């Protein structure tokens, strides 16, 4: 099951924290940051995808260090729809941040300064999307189906934040 399917399943599960208002807030915030910066929706999706892939790599590293429950706790702590530089610092060292900024800038044509300014907004959004599968009764446990799918526990490679957000936007417009 892909990431988007896991998100939809979580939204329909009364035992998880995810709900349509949460998804709508995430999608609206993502659209607003793109509009405020004057970048196209396609470019915004590309930025989200590239940052999402880096978040996945970082969380996979953290998973080997602190386990599933530790990663779930990080997601719970830093997920949101407001800018949070601490979320970026928690996931990426200074050199990793600079590498990410340069890579995203080179691939999207968006200035490095702009990418640096949106990272504190994008990272909490990605984490907030991952939080949708968190069990309401055991929020600190690593049994979050959305997070597990994102971390691609089965190794099928079927993971992309931008695709999930694009599909979510289409799904929730109707």
Short mmCIF file of N, CA and C in Angstrom, two decimals:
data_model
loop_
_atom_site.label_atom_id
_atom_site.label_comp_id
_atom_site.label_asym_id
_atom_site.label_seq_id
_atom_site.Cartn_x
_atom_site.Cartn_y
_atom_site.Cartn_z
N UNK A 1 0.85 -1.17 0.00
CA UNK A 1 0.00 0.00 0.00
C UNK A 1 0.90 1.24 0.00
N UNK A 2 0.61 2.20 -0.87
CA UNK A 2 1.41 3.41 -0.98
C UNK A 2 1.13 4.39 0.15
N UNK A 3 1.94 5.42 0.19
CA UNK A 3 1.83 6.43 1.24
C UNK A 3 0.46 7.10 1.25
N UNK A 4 -0.02 7.49 0.07
CA UNK A 4 -1.32 8.15 0.01
C UNK A 4 -2.43 7.24 0.52
N UNK A 5 -2.37 5.96 0.15
CA UNK A 5 -3.36 5.00 0.63
C UNK A 5 -3.30 4.88 2.15
N UNK A 6 -2.10 4.89 2.70
CA UNK A 6 -1.94 4.81 4.16
C UNK A 6 -2.56 6.04 4.83
N UNK A 7 -2.37 7.21 4.21
CA UNK A 7 -2.94 8.45 4.77
C UNK A 7 -4.47 8.36 4.75
N UNK A 8 -5.04 7.93 3.63
CA UNK A 8 -6.50 7.79 3.55
C UNK A 8 -7.02 6.79 4.57
N UNK A 9 -6.32 5.68 4.73
CA UNK A 9 -6.72 4.68 5.72
C UNK A 9 -6.68 5.29 7.12
N UNK A 10 -5.64 6.05 7.41
CA UNK A 10 -5.52 6.68 8.73
C UNK A 10 -6.64 7.69 8.95
N UNK A 11 -7.02 8.43 7.91
CA UNK A 11 -8.09 9.41 8.05
C UNK A 11 -9.43 8.74 8.36
N UNK A 12 -9.60 7.54 7.88
CA UNK A 12 -10.85 6.82 8.10
C UNK A 12 -10.82 5.96 9.36
N UNK A 13 -9.70 5.95 10.06
CA UNK A 13 -9.55 5.14 11.26
C UNK A 13 -9.75 6.03 12.49
N UNK A 14 -10.80 5.79 13.27
CA UNK A 14 -11.05 6.63 14.44
C UNK A 14 -9.98 6.51 15.53
N UNK A 15 -9.10 5.51 15.40
CA UNK A 15 -8.04 5.33 16.40
C UNK A 15 -6.79 6.13 16.11
N UNK A 16 -6.74 6.84 14.97
CA UNK A 16 -5.56 7.64 14.63
C UNK A 16 -5.88 9.13 14.77
N UNK A 17 -4.82 9.92 14.87
CA UNK A 17 -5.00 11.36 15.08
C UNK A 17 -5.34 12.12 13.79
N UNK A 18 -5.10 11.52 12.65
CA UNK A 18 -5.32 12.20 11.38
C UNK A 18 -6.78 12.48 11.11
N UNK A 19 -7.04 13.66 10.54
CA UNK A 19 -8.40 14.01 10.15
C UNK A 19 -8.36 14.93 8.94
N UNK A 20 -9.49 15.14 8.32
CA UNK A 20 -9.52 15.94 7.09
C UNK A 20 -9.13 17.39 7.34
N UNK A 21 -9.44 17.92 8.51
CA UNK A 21 -9.03 19.30 8.82
C UNK A 21 -7.51 19.41 8.86
N UNK A 22 -6.84 18.42 9.42
CA UNK A 22 -5.39 18.41 9.48
C UNK A 22 -4.80 18.40 8.07
N UNK A 23 -5.31 17.53 7.21
CA UNK A 23 -4.82 17.45 5.83
C UNK A 23 -5.09 18.76 5.10
N UNK A 24 -6.27 19.31 5.28
CA UNK A 24 -6.59 20.58 4.63
C UNK A 24 -5.64 21.68 5.06
N UNK A 25 -5.33 21.73 6.36
CA UNK A 25 -4.38 22.73 6.87
C UNK A 25 -3.00 22.55 6.25
N UNK A 26 -2.56 21.32 6.15
CA UNK A 26 -1.25 21.04 5.56
C UNK A 26 -1.23 21.49 4.11
N UNK A 27 -2.24 21.10 3.36
CA UNK A 27 -2.29 21.45 1.93
C UNK A 27 -2.40 22.96 1.72
N UNK A 28 -3.25 23.62 2.52
CA UNK A 28 -3.39 25.07 2.40
C UNK A 28 -2.10 25.80 2.73
N UNK A 29 -1.42 25.35 3.77
CA UNK A 29 -0.16 25.98 4.16
C UNK A 29 0.89 25.79 3.08
N UNK A 30 0.96 24.60 2.51
CA UNK A 30 1.91 24.34 1.43
C UNK A 30 1.63 25.24 0.23
N UNK A 31 0.36 25.40 -0.10
CA UNK A 31 -0.01 26.27 -1.22
C UNK A 31 0.32 27.73 -0.91
N UNK A 32 0.07 28.15 0.30
CA UNK A 32 0.35 29.53 0.69
C UNK A 32 1.83 29.86 0.62
N UNK A 33 2.69 28.95 1.08
CA UNK A 33 4.12 29.27 1.04
C UNK A 33 4.58 29.42 -0.40
N UNK A 34 4.05 28.61 -1.30
CA UNK A 34 4.40 28.75 -2.71
C UNK A 34 3.91 30.06 -3.28
N UNK A 35 2.68 30.43 -2.96
CA UNK A 35 2.12 31.70 -3.44
C UNK A 35 2.89 32.89 -2.91
N UNK A 36 3.23 32.87 -1.62
CA UNK A 36 3.95 33.97 -1.00
C UNK A 36 5.32 34.17 -1.62
N UNK A 37 5.93 33.08 -2.03
CA UNK A 37 7.27 33.17 -2.62
C UNK A 37 7.23 33.37 -4.13
N UNK A 38 6.04 33.30 -4.69
CA UNK A 38 5.90 33.50 -6.12
C UNK A 38 6.43 32.35 -6.96
N UNK A 39 6.37 31.13 -6.42
CA UNK A 39 6.82 29.98 -7.19
C UNK A 39 5.60 29.16 -7.61
N UNK A 40 5.72 28.52 -8.74
CA UNK A 40 4.60 27.77 -9.30
C UNK A 40 4.25 26.57 -8.43
N UNK A 41 3.01 26.07 -8.56
CA UNK A 41 2.64 24.86 -7.82
C UNK A 41 3.55 23.68 -8.16
N UNK A 42 3.96 23.58 -9.41
CA UNK A 42 4.85 22.49 -9.81
C UNK A 42 6.20 22.58 -9.10
N UNK A 43 6.72 23.80 -9.02
CA UNK A 43 7.99 24.01 -8.34
C UNK A 43 7.85 23.75 -6.84
N UNK A 44 6.74 24.19 -6.26
CA UNK A 44 6.48 23.92 -4.85
C UNK A 44 6.45 22.42 -4.59
N UNK A 45 5.80 21.67 -5.49
CA UNK A 45 5.74 20.22 -5.33
C UNK A 45 7.12 19.61 -5.43
N UNK A 46 7.94 20.15 -6.33
CA UNK A 46 9.30 19.62 -6.47
C UNK A 46 10.11 19.89 -5.20
N UNK A 47 9.97 21.09 -4.64
CA UNK A 47 10.65 21.42 -3.38
C UNK A 47 10.18 20.47 -2.28
N UNK A 48 8.86 20.29 -2.17
CA UNK A 48 8.31 19.39 -1.14
C UNK A 48 8.84 17.97 -1.32
N UNK A 49 8.89 17.51 -2.54
CA UNK A 49 9.35 16.15 -2.81
C UNK A 49 10.81 15.97 -2.42
N UNK A 50 11.64 16.92 -2.81
CA UNK A 50 13.07 16.81 -2.51
C UNK A 50 13.32 16.91 -1.01
N UNK A 51 12.64 17.84 -0.35
CA UNK A 51 12.80 17.96 1.10
C UNK A 51 12.24 16.70 1.78
N UNK A 52 11.10 16.22 1.28
CA UNK A 52 10.50 15.00 1.84
C UNK A 52 11.44 13.81 1.74
N UNK A 53 12.13 13.68 0.61
CA UNK A 53 13.08 12.58 0.46
C UNK A 53 14.23 12.71 1.46
N UNK A 54 14.67 13.93 1.70
CA UNK A 54 15.74 14.14 2.68
C UNK A 54 15.25 13.88 4.10
N UNK A 55 14.02 14.27 4.37
CA UNK A 55 13.44 13.97 5.69
C UNK A 55 13.38 12.46 5.88
N UNK A 56 12.95 11.74 4.84
CA UNK A 56 12.89 10.28 4.94
C UNK A 56 14.27 9.70 5.26
N UNK A 57 15.29 10.14 4.53
CA UNK A 57 16.65 9.63 4.79
C UNK A 57 17.08 9.92 6.21
N UNK A 58 16.81 11.13 6.68
CA UNK A 58 17.20 11.49 8.03
C UNK A 58 16.44 10.65 9.07
N UNK A 59 15.13 10.48 8.86
CA UNK A 59 14.36 9.69 9.80
C UNK A 59 14.77 8.21 9.78
N UNK A 60 15.17 7.72 8.62
CA UNK A 60 15.67 6.35 8.54
C UNK A 60 16.95 6.20 9.36
N UNK A 61 17.83 7.20 9.27
CA UNK A 61 19.05 7.17 10.09
C UNK A 61 18.69 7.22 11.57
N UNK A 62 17.77 8.09 11.93
CA UNK A 62 17.35 8.22 13.32
C UNK A 62 16.71 6.92 13.80
N UNK A 63 15.98 6.25 12.91
CA UNK A 63 15.32 5.00 13.27
C UNK A 63 16.34 3.95 13.69
N UNK A 64 17.48 3.91 13.00
CA UNK A 64 18.51 2.93 13.38
C UNK A 64 19.16 3.31 14.71
N UNK A 65 19.19 4.61 15.01
CA UNK A 65 19.80 5.09 16.25
C UNK A 65 18.87 4.99 17.45
N UNK A 66 17.61 5.42 17.27
CA UNK A 66 16.70 5.55 18.41
C UNK A 66 15.44 4.70 18.31
N UNK A 67 15.30 3.93 17.25
CA UNK A 67 14.17 3.02 17.10
C UNK A 67 12.90 3.69 16.62
N UNK A 68 11.89 2.87 16.37
CA UNK A 68 10.60 3.36 15.86
C UNK A 68 9.92 4.31 16.83
N UNK A 69 9.93 3.96 18.12
CA UNK A 69 9.28 4.82 19.11
C UNK A 69 9.96 6.18 19.20
N UNK A 70 11.28 6.20 19.12
CA UNK A 70 12.01 7.47 19.15
C UNK A 70 11.69 8.34 17.96
N UNK A 71 11.59 7.73 16.78
CA UNK A 71 11.23 8.49 15.57
C UNK A 71 9.81 9.02 15.70
N UNK A 72 8.89 8.19 16.21
CA UNK A 72 7.51 8.64 16.41
C UNK A 72 7.49 9.85 17.35
N UNK A 73 8.29 9.81 18.41
CA UNK A 73 8.34 10.93 19.34
C UNK A 73 8.85 12.20 18.65
N UNK A 74 9.83 12.07 17.77
CA UNK A 74 10.32 13.23 17.02
C UNK A 74 9.22 13.80 16.12
N UNK A 75 8.51 12.92 15.45
CA UNK A 75 7.40 13.37 14.59
C UNK A 75 6.36 14.10 15.43
N UNK A 76 5.98 13.51 16.56
CA UNK A 76 4.99 14.15 17.43
C UNK A 76 5.45 15.51 17.91
N UNK A 77 6.72 15.62 18.24
CA UNK A 77 7.26 16.86 18.80
C UNK A 77 7.38 17.96 17.77
N UNK A 78 7.76 17.65 16.54
CA UNK A 78 8.10 18.69 15.57
C UNK A 78 7.10 18.86 14.43
N UNK A 79 6.04 18.06 14.39
CA UNK A 79 5.02 18.21 13.36
C UNK A 79 4.25 19.50 13.59
N UNK A 80 3.86 20.16 12.50
CA UNK A 80 3.07 21.37 12.64
C UNK A 80 2.79 22.03 11.31
N UNK A 81 2.13 23.19 11.39
CA UNK A 81 1.86 23.98 10.18
C UNK A 81 2.45 25.38 10.30
N UNK A 82 3.30 25.56 11.29
CA UNK A 82 4.00 26.84 11.43
C UNK A 82 5.49 26.61 11.31
N UNK A 83 6.19 27.67 11.00
CA UNK A 83 7.63 27.59 10.83
C UNK A 83 8.28 27.15 12.14
N UNK A 84 9.23 26.20 12.02
CA UNK A 84 9.92 25.69 13.21
C UNK A 84 11.36 25.33 12.84
N UNK A 85 12.28 26.29 13.01
CA UNK A 85 13.68 26.00 12.70
C UNK A 85 14.25 24.83 13.49
N UNK A 86 13.72 24.57 14.68
CA UNK A 86 14.21 23.45 15.49
C UNK A 86 13.95 22.11 14.81
N UNK A 87 12.86 22.02 14.04
CA UNK A 87 12.58 20.77 13.32
C UNK A 87 13.67 20.49 12.30
N UNK A 88 14.13 21.54 11.63
CA UNK A 88 15.20 21.39 10.63
C UNK A 88 16.50 20.99 11.33
N UNK A 89 16.81 21.66 12.43
CA UNK A 89 18.04 21.38 13.18
C UNK A 89 18.03 19.97 13.77
N UNK A 90 16.84 19.48 14.15
CA UNK A 90 16.73 18.15 14.72
C UNK A 90 17.05 17.09 13.67
N UNK A 91 16.65 17.34 12.44
CA UNK A 91 16.84 16.35 11.38
C UNK A 91 18.16 16.46 10.63
N UNK A 92 18.66 17.69 10.49
CA UNK A 92 19.81 17.91 9.62
C UNK A 92 20.91 18.69 10.32
N UNK A 93 22.15 18.23 10.18
CA UNK A 93 23.30 19.00 10.65
C UNK A 93 23.43 20.24 9.76
N UNK A 94 24.27 21.16 10.14
CA UNK A 94 24.48 22.37 9.33
C UNK A 94 24.96 22.03 7.93
N UNK A 95 25.89 21.09 7.83
CA UNK A 95 26.41 20.72 6.51
C UNK A 95 25.33 20.00 5.69
N UNK A 96 24.50 19.19 6.32
CA UNK A 96 23.40 18.54 5.60
C UNK A 96 22.39 19.57 5.11
N UNK A 97 22.13 20.58 5.95
CA UNK A 97 21.20 21.64 5.54
C UNK A 97 21.74 22.36 4.31
N UNK A 98 23.01 22.72 4.33
CA UNK A 98 23.60 23.42 3.20
C UNK A 98 23.57 22.57 1.93
N UNK A 99 23.87 21.28 2.08
CA UNK A 99 23.82 20.37 0.94
C UNK A 99 22.40 20.29 0.37
N UNK A 100 21.42 20.15 1.26
CA UNK A 100 20.02 20.08 0.84
C UNK A 100 19.60 21.37 0.13
N UNK A 101 19.94 22.50 0.70
CA UNK A 101 19.59 23.79 0.12
C UNK A 101 20.18 23.92 -1.28
N UNK A 102 21.44 23.60 -1.43
CA UNK A 102 22.10 23.70 -2.74
C UNK A 102 21.49 22.74 -3.76
N UNK A 103 21.24 21.51 -3.34
CA UNK A 103 20.66 20.51 -4.25
C UNK A 103 19.28 20.93 -4.73
N UNK A 104 18.43 21.35 -3.79
CA UNK A 104 17.07 21.76 -4.15
C UNK A 104 17.12 23.00 -5.04
N UNK A 105 17.98 23.93 -4.72
CA UNK A 105 18.12 25.14 -5.52
C UNK A 105 18.55 24.81 -6.95
N UNK A 106 19.54 23.95 -7.08
CA UNK A 106 20.04 23.58 -8.41
C UNK A 106 18.98 22.88 -9.23
N UNK A 107 18.17 22.03 -8.62
CA UNK A 107 17.17 21.25 -9.36
C UNK A 107 15.89 22.02 -9.64
N UNK A 108 15.60 23.04 -8.84
CA UNK A 108 14.33 23.76 -9.01
C UNK A 108 14.49 25.15 -9.61
N UNK A 109 15.70 25.70 -9.55
CA UNK A 109 15.90 27.06 -10.01
C UNK A 109 15.50 28.11 -8.99
N UNK A 110 15.05 27.67 -7.82
CA UNK A 110 14.69 28.58 -6.74
C UNK A 110 15.97 28.95 -6.00
N UNK A 111 16.12 30.21 -5.65
CA UNK A 111 17.36 30.65 -5.01
C UNK A 111 17.62 29.90 -3.70
N UNK A 112 18.89 29.76 -3.38
CA UNK A 112 19.28 29.09 -2.14
C UNK A 112 18.71 29.83 -0.93
N UNK A 113 18.65 31.15 -1.00
CA UNK A 113 18.10 31.94 0.11
C UNK A 113 16.64 31.61 0.33
N UNK A 114 15.90 31.45 -0.77
CA UNK A 114 14.48 31.12 -0.66
C UNK A 114 14.30 29.72 -0.08
N UNK A 115 15.09 28.77 -0.56
CA UNK A 115 15.00 27.40 -0.04
C UNK A 115 15.31 27.41 1.45
N UNK A 116 16.35 28.13 1.84
CA UNK A 116 16.71 28.20 3.25
C UNK A 116 15.56 28.79 4.07
N UNK A 117 14.86 29.77 3.51
CA UNK A 117 13.77 30.40 4.25
C UNK A 117 12.54 29.50 4.37
N UNK A 118 12.33 28.58 3.42
CA UNK A 118 11.14 27.72 3.48
C UNK A 118 11.37 26.40 4.21
N UNK A 119 12.62 26.00 4.40
CA UNK A 119 12.87 24.73 5.10
C UNK A 119 12.17 24.65 6.46
N UNK A 120 12.22 25.71 7.29
CA UNK A 120 11.55 25.63 8.59
C UNK A 120 10.03 25.50 8.48
N UNK A 121 9.48 25.79 7.30
CA UNK A 121 8.05 25.61 7.07
C UNK A 121 7.76 24.22 6.49
N UNK A 122 8.57 23.79 5.55
CA UNK A 122 8.32 22.54 4.84
C UNK A 122 8.54 21.32 5.73
N UNK A 123 9.60 21.32 6.51
CA UNK A 123 9.91 20.14 7.34
C UNK A 123 8.77 19.84 8.32
N UNK A 124 8.25 20.83 9.08
CA UNK A 124 7.12 20.51 9.97
C UNK A 124 5.87 20.04 9.22
N UNK A 125 5.66 20.56 8.00
CA UNK A 125 4.52 20.10 7.20
C UNK A 125 4.66 18.62 6.85
N UNK A 126 5.85 18.23 6.43
CA UNK A 126 6.10 16.82 6.11
C UNK A 126 5.87 15.97 7.35
N UNK A 127 6.40 16.40 8.48
CA UNK A 127 6.22 15.65 9.72
C UNK A 127 4.76 15.60 10.14
N UNK A 128 4.03 16.67 9.89
CA UNK A 128 2.60 16.71 10.23
C UNK A 128 1.82 15.71 9.37
N UNK A 129 2.19 15.61 8.12
CA UNK A 129 1.56 14.62 7.25
C UNK A 129 1.83 13.21 7.77
N UNK A 130 3.05 12.99 8.23
CA UNK A 130 3.42 11.68 8.77
C UNK A 130 2.70 11.37 10.08
N UNK A 131 2.33 12.40 10.80
CA UNK A 131 1.68 12.22 12.10
C UNK A 131 0.25 11.68 11.97
N UNK A 132 -0.34 11.77 10.77
CA UNK A 132 -1.74 11.37 10.60
C UNK A 132 -2.01 9.93 11.01
N UNK A 133 -1.02 9.06 10.92
CA UNK A 133 -1.22 7.66 11.26
C UNK A 133 -0.95 7.32 12.72
N UNK A 134 -0.68 8.32 13.54
CA UNK A 134 -0.37 8.10 14.95
C UNK A 134 -1.60 7.59 15.70
N UNK A 135 -1.41 6.54 16.48
CA UNK A 135 -2.48 5.97 17.29
C UNK A 135 -2.81 6.93 18.43
N UNK A 136 -4.09 7.28 18.56
CA UNK A 136 -4.50 8.23 19.61
C UNK A 136 -4.22 7.72 21.02
N UNK A 137 -4.36 6.42 21.22
CA UNK A 137 -4.19 5.85 22.56
C UNK A 137 -2.72 5.65 22.91
N UNK A 138 -1.89 5.41 21.90
CA UNK A 138 -0.47 5.12 22.13
C UNK A 138 0.38 6.01 21.22
N UNK A 139 0.28 7.32 21.41
CA UNK A 139 0.93 8.26 20.49
C UNK A 139 2.45 8.16 20.49
N UNK A 140 3.03 7.57 21.51
CA UNK A 140 4.49 7.45 21.55
C UNK A 140 4.99 6.14 20.95
N UNK A 141 4.06 5.26 20.57
CA UNK A 141 4.51 3.97 20.03
C UNK A 141 4.84 4.11 18.55
N UNK A 142 5.67 3.23 18.07
CA UNK A 142 6.08 3.26 16.67
C UNK A 142 5.13 2.53 15.74
N UNK A 143 3.84 2.45 16.10
CA UNK A 143 2.88 1.71 15.28
C UNK A 143 2.15 2.60 14.28
N UNK A 144 2.73 3.73 13.91
CA UNK A 144 2.14 4.67 12.98
C UNK A 144 2.28 4.13 11.54
N UNK A 145 1.17 3.73 10.93
CA UNK A 145 1.20 3.12 9.60
C UNK A 145 1.69 4.10 8.53
N UNK A 146 1.35 5.37 8.67
CA UNK A 146 1.78 6.36 7.68
C UNK A 146 3.29 6.56 7.77
N UNK A 147 3.80 6.73 8.97
CA UNK A 147 5.24 6.88 9.17
C UNK A 147 5.99 5.65 8.69
N UNK A 148 5.47 4.47 9.04
CA UNK A 148 6.13 3.24 8.61
C UNK A 148 6.15 3.11 7.09
N UNK A 149 5.06 3.51 6.44
CA UNK A 149 5.02 3.47 4.98
C UNK A 149 6.02 4.47 4.40
N UNK A 150 6.10 5.65 5.01
CA UNK A 150 7.03 6.67 4.56
C UNK A 150 8.47 6.19 4.67
N UNK A 151 8.75 5.52 5.76
CA UNK A 151 10.10 4.99 5.95
C UNK A 151 10.32 3.74 5.11
N UNK A 152 9.26 3.30 4.44
CA UNK A 152 9.33 2.25 3.44
C UNK A 152 9.88 0.96 4.01
N UNK A 153 9.25 0.52 5.08
CA UNK A 153 9.73 -0.67 5.76
C UNK A 153 9.79 -1.90 4.85
N UNK A 154 8.94 -1.95 3.81
CA UNK A 154 8.96 -3.13 2.94
C UNK A 154 9.94 -2.99 1.78
N UNK A 155 10.60 -1.83 1.66
CA UNK A 155 11.64 -1.66 0.66
C UNK A 155 11.18 -1.56 -0.78
N UNK A 156 9.87 -1.24 -0.99
CA UNK A 156 9.40 -1.21 -2.38
C UNK A 156 9.70 0.11 -3.09
N UNK A 157 10.18 1.12 -2.38
CA UNK A 157 10.54 2.39 -3.00
C UNK A 157 9.38 3.27 -3.35
N UNK A 158 8.16 2.91 -2.97
CA UNK A 158 6.96 3.65 -3.35
C UNK A 158 6.66 4.75 -2.33
N UNK A 159 7.50 5.78 -2.32
CA UNK A 159 7.34 6.84 -1.34
C UNK A 159 7.61 8.19 -1.98
N UNK A 160 6.67 9.10 -1.86
CA UNK A 160 6.90 10.46 -2.33
C UNK A 160 5.90 11.40 -1.70
N UNK A 161 6.38 12.34 -0.90
CA UNK A 161 5.54 13.30 -0.20
C UNK A 161 4.75 14.16 -1.18
N UNK A 162 5.39 14.66 -2.24
CA UNK A 162 4.70 15.53 -3.18
C UNK A 162 3.54 14.80 -3.85
N UNK A 163 3.74 13.54 -4.21
CA UNK A 163 2.65 12.77 -4.81
C UNK A 163 1.48 12.65 -3.83
N UNK A 164 1.80 12.34 -2.58
CA UNK A 164 0.75 12.19 -1.58
C UNK A 164 0.00 13.50 -1.37
N UNK A 165 0.72 14.61 -1.35
CA UNK A 165 0.06 15.91 -1.16
C UNK A 165 -0.75 16.30 -2.40
N UNK A 166 -0.23 16.01 -3.58
CA UNK A 166 -0.96 16.33 -4.82
C UNK A 166 -2.25 15.52 -4.86
N UNK A 167 -2.17 14.23 -4.58
CA UNK A 167 -3.35 13.38 -4.56
C UNK A 167 -4.32 13.83 -3.48
N UNK A 168 -3.78 14.21 -2.33
CA UNK A 168 -4.61 14.70 -1.25
C UNK A 168 -5.36 15.96 -1.65
N UNK A 169 -4.68 16.85 -2.35
CA UNK A 169 -5.31 18.07 -2.82
C UNK A 169 -6.45 17.78 -3.78
N UNK A 170 -6.26 16.82 -4.66
CA UNK A 170 -7.31 16.44 -5.59
C UNK A 170 -8.47 15.77 -4.86
N UNK A 171 -8.14 14.92 -3.90
CA UNK A 171 -9.14 14.18 -3.16
C UNK A 171 -10.02 15.11 -2.32
N UNK A 172 -9.40 16.10 -1.69
CA UNK A 172 -10.14 16.96 -0.77
C UNK A 172 -10.80 18.16 -1.44
N UNK A 173 -10.57 18.37 -2.74
CA UNK A 173 -11.26 19.44 -3.46
C UNK A 173 -12.69 19.05 -3.78
N UNK A 174 -12.89 17.75 -3.93
CA UNK A 174 -14.20 17.25 -4.36
C UNK A 174 -15.22 17.17 -3.29
#
